[in-house]
XYZ file of C-alpha atoms in Angstrom:
372
model
C 176.614 -83.463 -153.835
C 178.830 -82.682 -156.639
C 179.566 -78.944 -156.977
C 181.347 -78.915 -160.419
C 180.013 -77.353 -163.461
C 182.384 -76.903 -166.481
C 180.737 -73.815 -167.963
C 182.887 -71.774 -164.968
C 185.723 -72.837 -167.294
C 184.650 -71.816 -170.865
C 181.802 -69.305 -170.232
C 182.107 -65.458 -169.714
C 179.157 -62.920 -169.368
C 179.498 -59.426 -169.097
C 177.154 -56.431 -168.686
C 179.153 -53.443 -169.666
C 176.284 -50.955 -168.608
C 176.318 -52.048 -165.004
C 179.786 -52.869 -164.905
C 179.291 -56.637 -163.685
C 180.528 -60.069 -164.874
C 180.389 -63.667 -163.875
C 180.953 -67.232 -165.521
C 177.482 -68.651 -166.731
C 174.691 -66.200 -167.353
C 172.609 -67.397 -164.628
C 175.395 -67.074 -161.852
C 175.448 -64.105 -159.288
C 177.434 -61.041 -161.011
C 180.103 -59.011 -159.383
C 181.497 -55.644 -160.154
C 184.324 -55.345 -162.440
C 187.387 -54.082 -161.260
C 188.357 -51.327 -163.839
C 191.639 -50.653 -162.694
C 192.641 -54.404 -162.690
C 191.699 -55.185 -166.319
C 193.522 -51.846 -167.286
C 196.510 -53.427 -165.774
C 195.653 -57.222 -167.176
C 194.089 -56.282 -170.732
C 192.458 -59.337 -172.318
C 192.361 -61.157 -168.883
C 189.068 -60.465 -167.239
C 187.912 -64.087 -167.394
C 191.075 -64.986 -165.459
C 190.440 -62.389 -162.532
C 191.356 -63.506 -158.883
C 187.463 -64.086 -158.316
C 186.534 -66.144 -161.179
C 190.118 -68.240 -160.828
C 188.931 -68.691 -157.340
C 185.799 -70.199 -158.188
C 187.322 -72.639 -160.533
C 189.685 -73.863 -158.025
C 186.783 -74.365 -155.492
C 184.989 -76.080 -157.888
C 187.709 -78.580 -158.722
C 187.896 -79.121 -154.600
C 184.160 -79.603 -154.855
C 183.338 -76.506 -153.076
C 179.905 -74.866 -153.815
C 180.693 -71.334 -155.233
C 178.306 -68.893 -153.595
C 177.273 -67.187 -157.254
C 175.670 -70.642 -158.343
C 173.378 -70.949 -155.353
C 170.059 -69.582 -156.726
C 170.579 -71.104 -160.203
C 171.872 -74.442 -159.329
C 172.521 -75.578 -155.719
C 168.811 -74.522 -154.476
C 166.969 -75.935 -157.193
C 168.839 -79.410 -157.370
C 168.226 -79.674 -153.462
C 164.664 -79.459 -154.019
C 165.005 -82.041 -157.089
C 164.375 -79.376 -159.532
C 165.984 -79.353 -162.829
C 169.008 -76.757 -162.654
C 170.997 -74.852 -165.035
C 173.667 -76.875 -164.917
C 171.995 -80.053 -165.606
C 170.199 -78.607 -168.359
C 173.058 -77.754 -170.157
C 174.740 -81.019 -169.272
C 177.815 -79.266 -167.659
C 178.245 -81.464 -164.808
C 181.053 -83.563 -166.465
C 184.786 -82.634 -165.462
C 185.941 -81.613 -168.748
C 187.929 -78.813 -167.883
C 190.775 -78.464 -164.945
C 192.872 -75.327 -166.277
C 191.983 -72.495 -163.643
C 193.493 -70.308 -166.110
C 192.196 -70.042 -169.600
C 190.434 -68.210 -172.820
C 186.706 -68.269 -172.802
C 185.132 -70.052 -175.489
C 181.692 -68.166 -174.984
C 181.351 -64.562 -174.669
C 177.919 -63.439 -173.785
C 177.350 -59.800 -173.704
C 174.723 -58.107 -172.002
C 174.427 -54.949 -174.789
C 171.822 -52.980 -173.075
C 168.778 -53.259 -170.908
C 166.888 -50.991 -173.750
C 163.533 -53.120 -173.910
C 159.735 -52.446 -175.056
C 158.415 -55.424 -173.346
C 157.885 -56.312 -169.495
C 157.488 -59.906 -169.867
C 156.038 -61.265 -166.903
C 159.190 -63.190 -165.301
C 161.341 -60.620 -166.456
C 162.908 -57.436 -164.302
C 164.328 -54.372 -164.115
C 167.725 -55.563 -165.167
C 166.849 -56.467 -168.447
C 164.078 -53.977 -169.384
C 163.706 -50.298 -169.437
C 159.828 -50.827 -169.292
C 160.124 -52.656 -166.005
C 162.333 -50.164 -165.069
C 159.863 -47.489 -165.989
C 156.998 -49.374 -164.221
C 158.720 -49.683 -160.863
C 159.838 -46.157 -161.088
C 156.053 -44.923 -161.505
C 154.278 -47.392 -159.439
C 156.749 -48.730 -156.775
C 157.751 -52.130 -155.554
C 155.333 -55.420 -155.930
C 157.146 -57.079 -153.042
C 159.821 -56.685 -150.795
C 162.356 -57.840 -153.540
C 165.439 -56.413 -154.650
C 164.491 -56.749 -158.552
C 161.383 -54.520 -157.803
C 163.646 -51.841 -156.173
C 165.379 -48.868 -158.087
C 169.084 -48.118 -157.042
C 171.103 -45.042 -158.038
C 172.465 -46.948 -161.213
C 168.916 -47.614 -162.302
C 168.159 -44.083 -162.023
C 170.759 -43.056 -163.546
C 170.142 -45.279 -166.573
C 166.595 -43.815 -166.728
C 167.611 -40.218 -166.721
C 170.781 -40.633 -169.227
C 169.679 -43.410 -171.778
C 172.017 -45.811 -173.896
C 173.672 -43.128 -175.941
C 175.183 -41.201 -173.029
C 176.232 -44.118 -170.860
C 177.742 -45.944 -173.671
C 179.988 -42.795 -174.260
C 181.215 -43.131 -170.446
C 184.791 -44.330 -169.869
C 183.942 -47.342 -167.937
C 181.828 -48.602 -170.648
C 184.332 -47.858 -173.057
C 187.056 -49.593 -170.927
C 184.736 -52.643 -170.643
C 184.315 -52.658 -174.498
C 187.853 -52.373 -175.061
C 188.529 -55.174 -172.664
C 186.110 -57.527 -174.445
C 187.771 -56.672 -177.796
C 191.109 -57.819 -176.319
C 189.889 -61.054 -175.173
C 191.579 -63.920 -177.280
C 190.167 -67.218 -178.775
C 186.596 -66.710 -178.386
C 184.777 -69.242 -180.434
C 181.238 -67.697 -180.109
C 179.737 -64.378 -178.934
C 176.214 -64.337 -177.821
C 174.409 -61.084 -177.456
C 171.832 -60.790 -175.272
C 169.670 -57.977 -173.674
C 167.312 -56.291 -173.150
C 166.113 -56.285 -176.609
C 169.539 -56.391 -178.702
C 167.772 -54.935 -181.945
C 167.012 -51.716 -180.123
C 170.534 -51.317 -179.398
C 172.097 -48.737 -181.368
C 175.742 -50.558 -180.727
C 174.777 -53.945 -181.965
C 176.489 -53.940 -185.254
C 179.713 -52.099 -183.790
C 179.982 -54.987 -181.378
C 179.670 -57.720 -183.636
C 181.930 -56.176 -186.178
C 184.933 -56.646 -183.522
C 184.646 -60.153 -183.385
C 185.269 -62.920 -186.290
C 183.733 -65.919 -184.911
C 180.177 -67.544 -184.559
C 177.529 -64.970 -183.394
C 174.106 -65.669 -181.613
C 171.582 -63.055 -180.928
C 168.880 -63.396 -178.293
C 165.603 -61.575 -179.144
C 162.283 -61.183 -177.899
C 161.130 -59.349 -181.105
C 159.685 -56.441 -179.402
C 160.905 -54.325 -182.035
C 159.401 -52.087 -184.844
C 159.638 -54.225 -188.036
C 161.285 -51.588 -190.328
C 163.832 -51.278 -187.700
C 164.425 -55.141 -187.505
C 164.499 -55.246 -191.066
C 167.234 -52.495 -191.600
C 169.362 -54.007 -188.962
C 169.087 -57.456 -190.069
C 170.062 -56.603 -193.730
C 173.384 -55.648 -192.175
C 174.231 -58.638 -190.364
C 175.820 -61.761 -192.099
C 173.770 -64.570 -192.804
C 175.650 -66.880 -190.591
C 174.433 -65.518 -187.551
C 171.887 -67.376 -185.466
C 168.970 -66.062 -183.788
C 167.259 -67.432 -180.614
C 163.886 -66.117 -179.901
C 162.245 -65.897 -176.464
C 158.604 -67.330 -176.697
C 156.823 -70.467 -175.301
C 153.198 -69.280 -175.434
C 150.879 -68.133 -178.599
C 148.005 -65.955 -179.237
C 146.562 -64.062 -176.261
C 148.526 -65.866 -173.574
C 151.722 -64.868 -175.352
C 150.471 -61.079 -175.009
C 149.766 -61.618 -171.274
C 153.170 -63.295 -170.776
C 155.464 -60.766 -173.187
C 153.169 -57.675 -172.655
C 154.046 -55.040 -174.590
C 154.055 -56.994 -177.996
C 151.089 -57.941 -179.955
C 150.920 -61.933 -181.379
C 150.556 -60.299 -185.088
C 153.478 -58.215 -184.557
C 155.780 -61.272 -182.911
C 154.376 -63.364 -186.064
C 155.850 -60.794 -188.492
C 159.060 -59.974 -186.666
C 159.759 -63.719 -186.904
C 158.949 -64.019 -190.444
C 161.549 -61.272 -191.146
C 164.430 -63.247 -189.225
C 163.491 -66.446 -190.797
C 163.670 -65.325 -194.044
C 167.434 -64.027 -193.501
C 168.849 -66.500 -190.508
C 168.507 -69.614 -188.894
C 166.185 -69.193 -186.130
C 165.518 -71.377 -183.379
C 163.713 -71.127 -180.028
C 164.327 -70.141 -176.187
C 161.200 -71.012 -173.930
C 160.794 -70.265 -170.248
C 158.731 -72.885 -168.250
C 156.708 -71.158 -165.538
C 153.475 -71.651 -163.708
C 152.087 -69.080 -166.570
C 153.532 -70.137 -169.592
C 153.107 -74.027 -168.691
C 149.446 -73.441 -169.920
C 150.334 -72.522 -173.447
C 153.535 -74.516 -173.681
C 151.982 -77.571 -175.298
C 150.096 -75.700 -178.144
C 153.571 -73.767 -178.775
C 155.297 -76.836 -179.294
C 152.823 -78.005 -181.615
C 152.928 -74.984 -183.840
C 156.733 -74.222 -183.868
C 158.238 -77.782 -183.070
C 161.424 -78.039 -180.679
C 162.902 -75.263 -178.422
C 166.668 -75.510 -178.665
C 166.775 -74.071 -175.207
C 164.308 -74.727 -172.376
C 164.690 -72.765 -168.929
C 163.060 -73.568 -165.928
C 162.055 -70.563 -163.902
C 163.727 -70.823 -160.293
C 164.173 -67.060 -160.296
C 161.875 -65.651 -158.850
C 160.945 -68.914 -157.237
C 157.111 -67.984 -157.062
C 156.948 -68.456 -160.842
C 158.134 -72.066 -160.850
C 155.883 -74.443 -162.844
C 154.673 -75.917 -159.448
C 153.163 -73.180 -158.177
C 149.702 -74.038 -159.089
C 146.167 -74.759 -157.849
C 145.379 -78.696 -157.537
C 142.977 -78.700 -160.382
C 145.449 -77.290 -163.019
C 148.441 -79.511 -161.772
C 146.132 -82.686 -162.181
C 145.306 -81.442 -165.820
C 148.763 -80.492 -166.636
C 150.240 -83.781 -165.152
C 147.863 -85.613 -167.665
C 149.238 -83.540 -170.449
C 152.040 -85.347 -172.649
C 154.207 -82.487 -173.912
C 156.036 -82.939 -177.006
C 159.407 -81.924 -175.709
C 161.138 -82.344 -172.503
C 158.098 -83.868 -170.893
C 159.857 -85.923 -168.314
C 161.967 -82.563 -166.994
C 158.408 -80.711 -166.916
C 156.521 -83.114 -165.492
C 159.071 -83.687 -162.349
C 158.920 -79.770 -162.007
C 155.079 -79.792 -161.879
C 154.825 -82.350 -159.320
C 157.154 -80.261 -157.004
C 155.434 -78.752 -153.853
C 154.956 -74.998 -153.641
C 155.504 -73.464 -150.122
C 152.678 -71.151 -148.718
C 155.165 -68.327 -148.814
C 155.667 -68.870 -152.669
C 152.107 -69.156 -153.287
C 151.305 -66.064 -151.383
C 153.979 -64.521 -153.309
C 152.760 -65.341 -156.626
C 149.186 -64.200 -155.906
C 150.121 -60.991 -154.665
C 152.534 -60.344 -157.447
C 150.254 -61.559 -160.502
C 147.275 -59.565 -159.434
C 149.638 -56.531 -159.417
C 151.266 -57.133 -162.403
C 147.733 -57.856 -164.206
C 146.240 -54.460 -162.390
C 148.627 -52.222 -163.452
C 148.525 -53.234 -166.935
C 145.004 -53.417 -167.071
C 145.228 -57.001 -168.140
C 142.462 -59.757 -167.724
C 142.899 -63.691 -167.059
C 140.519 -64.808 -169.867
C 143.224 -67.014 -171.460
C 143.967 -69.111 -167.969
C 141.726 -72.144 -167.111
C 139.008 -71.091 -164.617
C 140.511 -73.070 -161.579
C 143.486 -71.139 -161.616
C 141.897 -67.813 -161.722
C 139.764 -68.715 -159.261
C 142.497 -69.876 -157.142
C 144.712 -66.475 -157.777
C 141.962 -64.650 -156.276
C 141.341 -66.832 -153.141
C 143.269 -65.971 -150.232
């Protein structure tokens, strides 16, 4: 097996709030050594950890941070991130370099608790877990000290801390960035979005779930340059959208989408899971091609192969307009009994806490969810 991924040589992802970073947004993160970056300004991308990862890849060694996003899916014949991003070609060999892509998690404030999201990217998820406890014995459902502090302090206080300002200063000193990619949380809920963007003179992309008040969205959008590109996270429509991306209505989504489409180039980022797969065909027909299609491998029990037999057969007979081969290859994989049980436990509790029905899903799928 080949363990090279060229994203490790040009992509830097940073979360100033959690004080973590990695190369590639899907890799496992590591804590930033604040003293090290103060001593080596502008060199976060060339930290000893990231340099060692690039050296290992050049020696065809599997780096540990990519285990969940790439190595495990590929071993199970599922599409990995590096394959989807076509990053397996050996295009770069310099272990010390400047990142072309700088991806910043501007904050975890988010009004949505999307079904495949987690506490790291949503304050709505944080509040749910704090109030109601965990769903499964999984780190994504367990609050740590940092989570508790975030809920107590909020974004304004956190962004004034010395550690946040140190990391922000480091980001502004990184040279030769060709694209700044802003993710969240919900970037349009951050009070620091414009401040961060104004530090960079390069291509800007913003990833949004559109779970934001329309007037606030319009006000911030009016202050952005027209060359900013927007990626909207969505892959279903109507009532299924409202189940998947709980906290937003379909009408609100369409209204906010219209606000952005009148001002910017807008594309879609879609997640293929065992829940979104039922609405993906309709979404593709209504909105067309999604430039970014991600397959849900974390948590693995939301993978598109975790289905009842009748739904699997029906979906395998579906001709998706885009990415059909990859989607079908994902659906035909076999799910383990543990994955099935974890999914059923999780989705029952997810729906119960939010008082959601399953009316938008096929009857066989619903019956299967409730069958032990």
